[in-house]
C-alpha cells in the first residue's frame, strides 16, 4: 500500500497559504511553488542511499559520505508540474528530467496524453513525478502508467495539494508508489476542482485562463 507523507513543516504550510490566496499573482505564485517544491524535495530525498568515500581535508585524510545508489529522474506532468522542477533540481542538480504531457478533458475529467519523453536509462532510475494538484487522480495514474510501460520501477509522487479521492485512486492503481503532499484538502467539487484548493494551478502559474 502507498505510504502517504504529509509535510507539516511550518515553512511549507506558510508558503502554501500564500499560494492558495487568490490575490497572489503569477510572479509570486511561481516563486512560491518553486520554494515549496524545494522544501518538499528535501523530505522526498531523505531515504537516498549513502556510501563512504575517502577524501583529504586541509587537515587530514578522512572518510565521508556521498549519495550513491540509483540516479534520479524528475518527471513533471505538463503543464503545471513544470513549476515544481527547478526547486527540486536546485537540490539534486544532476537529476535528469523526463516529461509527460497530459491535460484533463473539461467534460469527462479524463486525462488526455499528448507527449512523453524520458531519460534513456529508465529502468535504473528512481523517478519523482511532480504535479501541484492531485484531484481525481486520473492524471497522476496516467503519468505513472506511461512511466511504468517504459520500464520505470521506482516511482514517488509529489503534490502540493491533494484530496482523498485522488489519493485513493493512486493507491488503488499504483500501491507501490508513495505519495508526498503538503495538504490533503476536503473534497472535489462538481467540476473536479479541489476544495478549498488553489484554483487552476496551470493558469495561475502561467497567467492564462
Ligand atoms: C491539472 C493539474 C493536474 C490535473 C489534476 O492539470 O496540474 O495535472 O489537473 O487533475 P486530476 O487529478 O483530476 O487528473 P490540467 O489538466 O489543468 O492541465 P495543465 O497543467 O496543462 O493546466
Ligand atoms: N487541476 C487544478 O489545477 N486544480 C484543481 O483544483 C483540480 C485540478
Coordinates of N, CA and C and ligand atoms in Angstrom, one line a residue:
X1 N 0.8 -1.2 0.0 CA 0.0 0.0 0.0 C 0.9 1.3 0.0
X2 N 0.5 2.3 -0.8 CA 1.3 3.5 -0.8 C 1.4 4.1 0.6
X3 N 2.6 4.7 0.8 CA 2.8 5.5 2.0 C 2.4 6.9 1.7
X4 N 1.6 7.5 2.5 CA 1.2 8.9 2.3 C 1.9 9.8 3.3
X5 N 2.8 10.7 2.8 CA 3.6 11.5 3.7 C 3.1 13.0 3.7
X6 N 2.5 13.5 4.8 CA 2.1 14.8 4.9 C 3.2 15.7 5.4
X7 N 3.5 16.8 4.7 CA 4.6 17.6 5.1 C 4.1 18.8 5.9
X8 N 4.3 18.8 7.2 CA 3.8 19.8 8.0 C 4.8 20.9 8.4
X9 N 5.9 20.9 7.7 CA 6.9 21.9 8.1 C 6.3 23.3 8.0
X10 N 6.6 24.1 9.1 CA 6.0 25.5 9.1 C 6.2 26.3 7.8
X11 N 7.4 26.2 7.3 CA 7.7 27.0 6.1 C 6.8 26.5 4.9
X12 N 6.6 25.2 4.8 CA 5.8 24.7 3.7 C 4.4 25.1 3.9
X13 N 3.9 25.0 5.1 CA 2.5 25.4 5.4 C 2.2 26.9 5.2
X14 N 3.2 27.7 5.6 CA 3.1 29.2 5.4 C 3.0 29.6 3.9
X15 N 4.0 29.0 3.2 CA 4.0 29.3 1.8 C 2.8 28.8 1.0
X16 N 2.3 27.6 1.5 CA 1.1 27.1 0.8 C -0.1 28.0 1.0
X17 N -0.2 28.6 2.2 CA -1.3 29.6 2.4 C -1.2 30.7 1.4
X18 N 0.0 31.2 1.2 CA 0.2 32.3 0.2 C -0.2 31.9 -1.2
X19 N 0.2 30.6 -1.5 CA -0.1 30.1 -2.8 C -1.6 30.0 -3.0
X20 N -2.3 29.6 -2.0 CA -3.8 29.4 -2.1 C -4.5 30.7 -2.3
X21 N -3.9 31.8 -1.7 CA -4.6 33.1 -1.7 C -4.9 33.6 -3.2
X22 N -6.1 33.9 -3.4 CA -6.5 34.3 -4.8 C -5.9 35.6 -5.2
X23 N -5.4 36.4 -4.2 CA -4.7 37.7 -4.5 C -3.3 37.5 -4.9
X24 N -2.7 36.3 -4.8 CA -1.3 36.1 -5.2 C -1.2 36.0 -6.7
X25 N -0.5 36.9 -7.3 CA -0.3 36.9 -8.8 C 0.7 35.9 -9.3
X26 N 0.7 35.8 -10.6 CA 1.6 34.7 -11.2 C 3.0 34.7 -10.8
X27 N 3.6 35.9 -10.7 CA 5.0 36.0 -10.4 C 5.3 35.4 -9.1
X28 N 4.5 35.8 -8.0 CA 4.8 35.3 -6.7 C 4.3 33.9 -6.6
X29 N 3.3 33.5 -7.3 CA 2.8 32.1 -7.3 C 3.9 31.2 -7.8
X30 N 4.5 31.6 -8.9 CA 5.6 30.7 -9.5 C 6.8 30.6 -8.5
X31 N 7.1 31.7 -7.9 CA 8.3 31.7 -6.9 C 8.0 30.9 -5.7
X32 N 6.7 31.0 -5.2 CA 6.3 30.2 -4.0 C 6.3 28.7 -4.3
X33 N 5.7 28.4 -5.5 CA 5.7 26.9 -5.9 C 7.1 26.4 -6.0
X34 N 8.0 27.2 -6.5 CA 9.4 26.7 -6.6 C 10.0 26.5 -5.2
X35 N 9.7 27.5 -4.3 CA 10.3 27.4 -2.9 C 9.7 26.2 -2.2
X36 N 8.4 26.0 -2.3 CA 7.8 24.8 -1.6 C 8.3 23.5 -2.2
X37 N 8.5 23.5 -3.5 CA 8.9 22.3 -4.1 C 10.3 21.9 -3.6
X38 N 11.2 22.9 -3.4 CA 12.5 22.6 -2.9 C 12.4 22.1 -1.5
X39 N 11.5 22.7 -0.7 CA 11.4 22.2 0.7 C 10.8 20.7 0.7
X40 N 9.9 20.5 -0.2 CA 9.3 19.1 -0.3 C 10.4 18.1 -0.8
X41 N 11.2 18.6 -1.7 CA 12.3 17.8 -2.3 C 13.2 17.3 -1.2
X42 N 13.5 18.2 -0.2 CA 14.3 17.8 0.9 C 13.8 16.6 1.6
X43 N 12.5 16.5 1.8 CA 11.9 15.3 2.5 C 11.9 14.1 1.6
X44 N 11.5 14.4 0.3 CA 11.4 13.2 -0.6 C 12.7 12.5 -0.8
X45 N 13.8 13.3 -0.7 CA 15.1 12.6 -0.9 C 15.7 12.1 0.4
X46 N 15.0 12.1 1.4 CA 15.5 11.7 2.8 C 16.1 10.3 2.8
X47 N 15.5 9.4 2.0 CA 15.9 8.0 2.0 C 17.0 7.6 0.9
X48 N 17.6 8.6 0.3 CA 18.6 8.3 -0.7 C 19.8 7.6 0.0
X49 N 20.3 6.6 -0.7 CA 21.4 5.8 -0.1 C 22.7 6.6 -0.1
X50 N 23.5 6.3 0.9 CA 24.8 7.0 1.1 C 25.9 5.9 1.0
X51 N 27.1 6.4 0.6 CA 28.3 5.5 0.8 C 29.4 6.3 1.3
X52 N 30.4 5.6 1.9 CA 31.5 6.4 2.4 C 32.6 6.4 1.3
X53 N 33.2 7.6 1.2 CA 34.4 7.7 0.3 C 35.6 8.3 1.1
X54 N 36.8 8.1 0.6 CA 37.9 8.7 1.3 C 38.2 10.0 0.6
X55 N 38.4 11.0 1.5 CA 38.8 12.3 1.0 C 39.9 12.9 1.8
X56 N 40.5 14.0 1.4 CA 41.5 14.6 2.2 C 41.1 16.0 2.5
X57 N 40.9 16.4 3.8 CA 40.6 17.8 4.1 C 41.9 18.5 4.2
X58 N 41.9 19.8 4.3 CA 43.2 20.5 4.5 C 44.0 20.0 5.7
X59 N 43.3 19.3 6.6 CA 44.0 18.9 7.9 C 44.4 17.4 7.9
X60 N 43.6 16.5 7.3 CA 43.9 15.1 7.3 C 43.1 14.3 6.3
X61 N 43.5 13.0 6.2 CA 42.6 12.1 5.4 C 41.4 11.7 6.3
X62 N 40.3 11.5 5.6 CA 39.1 11.0 6.4 C 38.2 10.3 5.5
X63 N 37.2 9.6 6.1 CA 36.1 9.0 5.3 C 34.9 9.9 5.5
X64 N 34.1 10.1 4.4 CA 32.9 11.0 4.5 C 31.9 10.5 3.5
X65 N 30.6 10.9 3.7 CA 29.5 10.3 2.9 C 29.2 11.1 1.7
X66 N 28.8 10.3 0.6 CA 28.2 10.9 -0.6 C 27.0 10.1 -1.0
X67 N 26.1 10.7 -1.8 CA 25.0 10.0 -2.3 C 25.4 8.9 -3.3
X68 N 24.8 7.7 -3.1 CA 25.2 6.6 -4.0 C 23.9 6.0 -4.5
X69 N 24.0 4.8 -5.1 CA 22.7 4.2 -5.5 C 22.1 4.7 -6.8
X70 N 20.8 4.6 -6.9 CA 20.1 4.9 -8.1 C 20.2 6.4 -8.5
X71 N 20.3 6.7 -9.8 CA 20.3 8.1 -10.2 C 18.8 8.5 -10.2
X72 N 18.6 9.8 -10.1 CA 17.3 10.4 -10.0 C 16.8 10.9 -11.3
X73 N 15.4 10.8 -11.5 CA 14.7 11.5 -12.6 C 13.6 12.2 -12.1
X74 N 13.4 13.4 -12.5 CA 12.2 14.2 -12.1 C 11.3 14.3 -13.3
X75 N 10.0 14.0 -13.1 CA 9.0 13.9 -14.2 C 7.8 14.9 -13.9
X76 N 7.9 16.1 -14.4 CA 6.7 16.9 -14.3 C 5.6 16.5 -15.2
X77 N 4.3 16.6 -14.7 CA 3.2 16.4 -15.6 C 2.8 17.8 -16.1
X78 N 3.0 17.9 -17.5 CA 2.8 19.2 -18.1 C 1.3 19.6 -18.0
X79 N 1.0 20.8 -17.8 CA 1.9 21.9 -17.7 C 2.3 22.3 -16.3
X80 N 1.4 22.2 -15.4 CA 1.6 22.8 -14.1 C 2.8 22.1 -13.3
X81 N 3.1 20.8 -13.6 CA 4.2 20.2 -12.9 C 5.5 20.9 -13.2
X82 N 5.6 21.6 -14.3 CA 6.9 22.3 -14.7 C 7.3 23.3 -13.6
X83 N 6.3 23.8 -12.9 CA 6.6 24.8 -11.9 C 7.3 24.2 -10.7
X84 N 7.3 22.9 -10.6 CA 7.9 22.2 -9.4 C 9.3 21.7 -9.7
X85 N 9.8 21.8 -11.0 CA 11.0 21.1 -11.3 C 12.2 21.9 -10.8
X86 N 12.3 23.2 -11.0 CA 13.5 23.9 -10.7 C 13.9 23.9 -9.2
X87 N 12.8 23.9 -8.3 CA 13.1 23.9 -6.9 C 13.8 22.6 -6.5
X88 N 13.3 21.5 -7.1 CA 13.9 20.2 -6.8 C 15.3 20.0 -7.4
X89 N 15.4 20.6 -8.6 CA 16.7 20.5 -9.3 C 17.8 21.3 -8.6
X90 N 17.4 22.3 -7.8 CA 18.4 23.0 -7.1 C 19.1 22.1 -6.0
X91 N 18.3 21.1 -5.5 CA 18.8 20.2 -4.5 C 19.6 19.1 -5.2
X92 N 19.1 18.6 -6.3 CA 19.8 17.5 -7.0 C 20.0 17.8 -8.4
X93 N 21.1 18.7 -8.6 CA 21.3 19.3 -10.0 C 21.6 18.3 -11.0
X94 N 22.1 17.1 -10.6 CA 22.5 16.1 -11.6 C 21.3 15.2 -12.1
X95 N 20.1 15.4 -11.5 CA 19.0 14.6 -11.9 C 18.6 14.9 -13.3
X96 N 18.1 13.9 -14.0 CA 17.6 14.1 -15.4 C 16.1 14.4 -15.3
X97 N 15.6 15.1 -16.3 CA 14.2 15.5 -16.3 C 13.4 14.8 -17.5
X98 N 12.4 14.0 -17.2 CA 11.5 13.5 -18.2 C 10.3 14.3 -18.2
X99 N 9.4 14.2 -19.2 CA 8.2 15.0 -19.3 C 7.0 14.1 -19.7
X100 N 5.9 14.3 -19.1 CA 4.6 13.7 -19.6 C 3.6 14.8 -19.8
X101 N 3.1 14.9 -21.0 CA 2.1 15.9 -21.3 C 0.7 15.3 -21.2
X102 N -0.1 15.8 -20.3 CA -1.5 15.4 -20.1 C -2.3 16.6 -19.9
X103 N -3.5 16.6 -20.4 CA -4.5 17.6 -20.0 C -5.8 16.9 -19.6
X104 N -6.5 17.5 -18.8 CA -7.8 16.9 -18.3 C -8.9 17.4 -19.2
X105 N -9.6 16.5 -19.9 CA -10.7 16.9 -20.7 C -11.8 17.6 -19.8
X106 N -12.2 18.8 -20.1 CA -13.0 19.5 -19.1 C -14.4 18.9 -19.0
X107 N -14.9 18.1 -20.0 CA -16.2 17.4 -19.9 C -16.1 16.1 -19.0
X108 N -15.2 15.3 -19.5 CA -15.1 13.9 -18.9 C -14.2 13.9 -17.7
X109 N -13.3 14.9 -17.5 CA -12.3 15.0 -16.5 C -11.2 13.9 -16.6
X110 N -11.3 13.2 -17.8 CA -10.3 12.1 -18.0 C -9.0 12.7 -18.6
X111 N -7.8 12.2 -18.3 CA -6.6 12.7 -18.8 C -6.4 12.3 -20.3
X112 N -5.9 13.3 -21.1 CA -5.6 13.0 -22.5 C -4.0 13.2 -22.6
X113 N -3.3 12.2 -23.1 CA -1.9 12.3 -23.2 C -1.5 12.9 -24.6
X114 N -0.6 13.8 -24.6 CA -0.1 14.4 -25.8 C 1.4 14.4 -26.0
X115 N 2.1 14.0 -25.0 CA 3.6 14.0 -25.1 C 4.3 13.2 -24.0
X116 N 5.4 12.5 -24.3 CA 6.2 11.9 -23.3 C 7.6 11.7 -23.8
X117 N 8.6 11.9 -22.9 CA 10.0 11.8 -23.3 C 10.7 11.6 -21.9
X118 N 11.5 10.5 -21.9 CA 12.2 10.2 -20.6 C 13.7 9.9 -20.9
X119 N 14.5 10.0 -19.8 CA 15.9 9.7 -19.9 C 16.1 8.2 -20.4
X120 N 17.2 7.9 -21.0 CA 17.5 6.6 -21.7 C 17.5 5.4 -20.7
X121 N 18.2 5.6 -19.5 CA 18.3 4.5 -18.6 C 17.2 4.4 -17.6
X122 N 16.0 4.3 -18.1 CA 14.8 4.5 -17.3 C 14.6 3.4 -16.2
X123 N 15.1 2.2 -16.5 CA 14.9 1.1 -15.6 C 15.7 1.2 -14.3
X124 N 16.8 1.9 -14.4 CA 17.7 2.0 -13.2 C 17.5 3.3 -12.4
X125 N 16.6 4.2 -12.9 CA 16.5 5.4 -12.2 C 15.3 5.4 -11.2
X126 N 15.4 6.3 -10.2 CA 14.3 6.5 -9.3 C 13.6 7.8 -9.7
X127 N 12.3 7.7 -10.0 CA 11.6 8.9 -10.5 C 10.8 9.6 -9.5
X128 N 10.8 10.9 -9.6 CA 9.9 11.7 -8.7 C 9.0 12.4 -9.7
X129 N 7.7 12.0 -9.7 CA 6.7 12.6 -10.5 C 6.1 13.8 -9.8
X130 N 6.1 15.0 -10.4 CA 5.6 16.2 -9.7 C 4.4 16.8 -10.4
X131 N 3.5 17.3 -9.7 CA 2.3 18.0 -10.2 C 1.7 18.7 -9.0
X132 N 1.4 20.0 -9.1 CA 0.9 20.7 -7.9 C -0.4 20.1 -7.4
X133 N -1.3 19.5 -8.3 CA -2.6 19.1 -7.9 C -2.9 17.6 -8.1
X134 N -3.4 17.0 -7.1 CA -3.9 15.6 -7.2 C -5.4 15.6 -6.9
X135 N -6.2 15.7 -8.0 CA -7.6 15.9 -7.9 C -8.4 14.6 -8.0
X136 N -8.8 14.2 -9.2 CA -9.5 12.9 -9.4 C -8.4 11.8 -9.3
X137 N -7.1 12.2 -9.5 CA -6.0 11.2 -9.6 C -5.8 10.7 -11.0
X138 N -6.7 11.0 -11.9 CA -6.6 10.5 -13.3 C -5.2 10.8 -14.0
X139 N -4.8 12.1 -13.8 CA -3.5 12.5 -14.5 C -2.3 11.8 -13.9
X140 N -2.3 11.7 -12.5 CA -1.1 11.1 -11.9 C -1.1 9.6 -12.2
X141 N -2.2 8.9 -12.2 CA -2.3 7.5 -12.5 C -1.8 7.3 -14.0
X142 N -2.3 8.2 -14.9 CA -1.9 8.0 -16.3 C -0.4 8.3 -16.5
X143 N 0.1 9.3 -15.8 CA 1.6 9.6 -15.9 C 2.4 8.4 -15.4
X144 N 2.0 7.8 -14.3 CA 2.7 6.7 -13.7 C 2.6 5.4 -14.7
X145 N 1.4 5.3 -15.2 CA 1.2 4.2 -16.2 C 2.2 4.3 -17.4
X146 N 2.4 5.5 -17.9 CA 3.3 5.7 -19.0 C 4.7 5.4 -18.6
X147 N 5.1 5.9 -17.4 CA 6.4 5.7 -16.9 C 6.7 4.2 -16.8
X148 N 5.7 3.5 -16.1 CA 5.9 2.0 -15.9 C 6.0 1.3 -17.2
X149 N 5.1 1.7 -18.2 CA 5.2 1.0 -19.5 C 6.5 1.1 -20.2
X150 N 7.2 2.2 -19.9 CA 8.6 2.4 -20.5 C 9.6 1.7 -19.7
X151 N 9.2 1.1 -18.5 CA 10.2 0.3 -17.8 C 10.6 0.8 -16.4
X152 N 10.0 2.0 -16.0 CA 10.4 2.5 -14.7 C 9.9 1.6 -13.5
X153 N 10.7 1.5 -12.5 CA 10.3 0.6 -11.4 C 10.2 1.3 -10.1
X154 N 10.9 2.4 -9.9 CA 11.0 3.1 -8.7 C 10.4 4.5 -8.9
X155 N 9.2 4.7 -8.3 CA 8.5 6.0 -8.6 C 7.9 6.5 -7.3
X156 N 8.1 7.9 -7.1 CA 7.4 8.6 -6.0 C 6.6 9.7 -6.6
X157 N 5.5 10.1 -5.9 CA 4.6 11.1 -6.4 C 4.6 12.3 -5.4
X158 N 4.8 13.5 -5.9 CA 4.8 14.7 -5.1 C 3.8 15.7 -5.6
X159 N 2.8 16.0 -4.7 CA 1.8 17.0 -5.0 C 1.7 18.1 -3.9
X160 N 1.5 19.3 -4.3 CA 1.3 20.3 -3.2 C -0.1 20.1 -2.5
X161 N -1.1 20.0 -3.3 CA -2.5 19.9 -2.8 C -3.1 18.6 -3.3
X162 N -3.6 17.8 -2.4 CA -4.3 16.5 -2.8 C -5.6 16.5 -2.2
X163 N -6.4 15.5 -2.5 CA -7.7 15.3 -1.8 C -7.9 13.8 -1.7
X164 N -8.8 13.4 -0.8 CA -9.0 12.0 -0.6 C -9.3 11.2 -1.8
X165 N -10.1 11.7 -2.7 CA -10.4 10.9 -4.0 C -9.2 10.6 -4.8
X166 N -8.3 11.6 -4.9 CA -7.1 11.4 -5.7 C -6.1 10.4 -5.1
X167 N -6.0 10.6 -3.8 CA -5.1 9.7 -3.1 C -5.6 8.2 -3.2
X168 N -6.9 8.0 -3.0 CA -7.4 6.7 -3.1 C -7.2 6.1 -4.5
X169 N -7.3 6.9 -5.5 CA -7.2 6.4 -6.9 C -5.7 6.0 -7.2
X170 N -4.8 6.8 -6.7 CA -3.3 6.4 -6.9 C -3.0 5.1 -6.1
X171 N -3.6 5.1 -4.8 CA -3.3 3.9 -4.0 C -3.9 2.6 -4.7
X172 N -5.1 2.8 -5.3 CA -5.7 1.7 -5.9 C -5.0 1.2 -7.1
X173 N -4.5 2.1 -8.0 CA -3.9 1.7 -9.2 C -2.4 1.5 -9.1
X174 N -1.7 2.2 -8.2 CA -0.3 2.1 -8.0 C 0.1 2.0 -6.6
X175 N -0.2 0.9 -5.9 CA 0.0 0.8 -4.5 C 1.5 0.8 -4.1
X176 N 2.4 0.6 -5.1 CA 3.8 0.7 -4.8 C 4.4 2.1 -4.8
X177 N 3.6 3.1 -5.2 CA 4.1 4.5 -5.3 C 3.7 5.3 -4.0
X178 N 4.7 5.8 -3.3 CA 4.5 6.6 -2.2 C 4.1 8.0 -2.6
X179 N 3.3 8.7 -1.8 CA 2.7 10.0 -2.2 C 3.1 11.0 -1.1
X180 N 3.7 12.1 -1.6 CA 4.2 13.2 -0.7 C 3.3 14.4 -0.9
X181 N 2.7 14.9 0.1 CA 1.8 16.1 -0.1 C 2.0 17.1 1.0
X182 N 1.6 18.4 0.6 CA 1.7 19.4 1.6 C 0.3 19.6 2.3
X183 N -0.8 19.1 1.6 CA -2.1 19.2 2.2 C -3.0 18.2 1.6
X184 N -3.9 17.6 2.4 CA -5.0 16.8 1.9 C -6.3 17.6 2.2
X185 N -6.8 18.2 1.1 CA -8.0 19.1 1.3 C -9.2 18.2 1.4
X186 N -10.4 19.0 1.6 CA -11.6 18.4 2.0 C -12.2 17.5 0.9
X187 N -12.3 18.0 -0.3 CA -13.1 17.2 -1.4 C -12.9 17.8 -2.8
X188 N -13.5 17.2 -3.7 CA -13.6 17.7 -5.1 C -15.0 18.3 -5.3
X189 N -15.1 19.4 -6.0 CA -16.4 19.9 -6.3 C -16.9 19.3 -7.6
X190 N -18.1 19.7 -8.1 CA -18.8 19.1 -9.2 C -18.0 19.3 -10.5
X191 N -17.1 20.3 -10.6 CA -16.2 20.5 -11.8 C -14.9 19.8 -11.6
X192 N -14.7 19.0 -10.6 CA -13.4 18.3 -10.4 C -12.3 19.2 -9.9
X193 N -12.7 20.3 -9.3 CA -11.7 21.2 -8.6 C -11.6 20.9 -7.1
X194 N -10.4 21.0 -6.6 CA -10.2 20.7 -5.2 C -10.7 21.8 -4.3
X195 N -11.4 21.5 -3.3 CA -12.0 22.5 -2.3 C -11.3 22.3 -1.0
X196 N -10.7 23.3 -0.4 CA -10.6 24.7 -0.9 C -9.6 24.9 -2.0
X197 N -8.6 24.1 -2.1 CA -7.7 24.1 -3.2 C -6.9 25.4 -3.4
X198 N -6.6 25.6 -4.7 CA -5.9 26.9 -5.0 C -6.3 27.4 -6.4
X199 N -7.4 26.7 -7.0 CA -7.9 27.1 -8.3 C -7.1 26.2 -9.3
X200 N -7.0 26.8 -10.5 CA -6.3 26.1 -11.6 C -4.8 26.3 -11.6
X201 N -4.1 25.3 -11.2 CA -2.6 25.5 -11.0 C -1.9 26.0 -12.2
X202 N -2.2 25.4 -13.4 CA -1.5 25.8 -14.6 C -1.8 27.3 -15.0
X203 N -3.1 27.6 -14.9 CA -3.5 29.0 -15.2 C -2.8 30.0 -14.3
X204 N -2.8 29.7 -13.0 CA -2.2 30.6 -12.0 C -0.7 30.7 -12.2
X205 N 0.0 29.6 -12.5 CA 1.4 29.7 -12.8 C 1.8 30.5 -14.0
X206 N 1.0 30.4 -15.0 CA 1.4 31.0 -16.3 C 0.5 32.1 -16.7
X207 N -0.5 32.5 -15.9 CA -1.3 33.7 -16.2 C -2.2 33.5 -17.3
X208 N -2.7 32.3 -17.6 CA -3.6 32.0 -18.7 C -5.0 31.8 -18.1
X209 N -6.0 31.7 -18.9 CA -7.4 31.4 -18.4 C -8.0 30.5 -19.4
Ligands
LIG1 C1 -4.2 19.9 -13.7 C2 -3.2 19.5 -12.7 C3 -3.1 18.0 -12.8 C4 -4.5 17.7 -13.1 C5 -5.1 17.1 -11.8 O1 -3.8 19.9 -14.9 O2 -1.9 20.2 -12.9 O3 -2.3 17.6 -13.8 O4 -5.2 18.9 -13.4 O5 -6.4 16.6 -12.0 P1 -6.8 15.1 -11.9 O6 -6.1 14.6 -10.7 O7 -8.2 15.1 -11.8 O8 -6.3 14.4 -13.2 P2 -4.6 20.4 -16.2 O9 -5.3 19.2 -16.8 O10 -5.5 21.5 -15.8 O11 -3.5 20.8 -17.3 P3 -2.4 22.0 -17.2 O12 -1.4 21.6 -16.2 O13 -1.9 21.9 -18.6 O14 -3.1 23.3 -16.9
LIG2 N1 -6.5 20.9 -11.5 C1 -6.2 22.1 -11.0 O1 -5.4 22.8 -11.5 N2 -6.9 22.4 -9.9 C2 -7.8 21.7 -9.3 O2 -8.4 22.0 -8.2 C3 -8.0 20.4 -9.8 C4 -7.4 20.0 -11.0

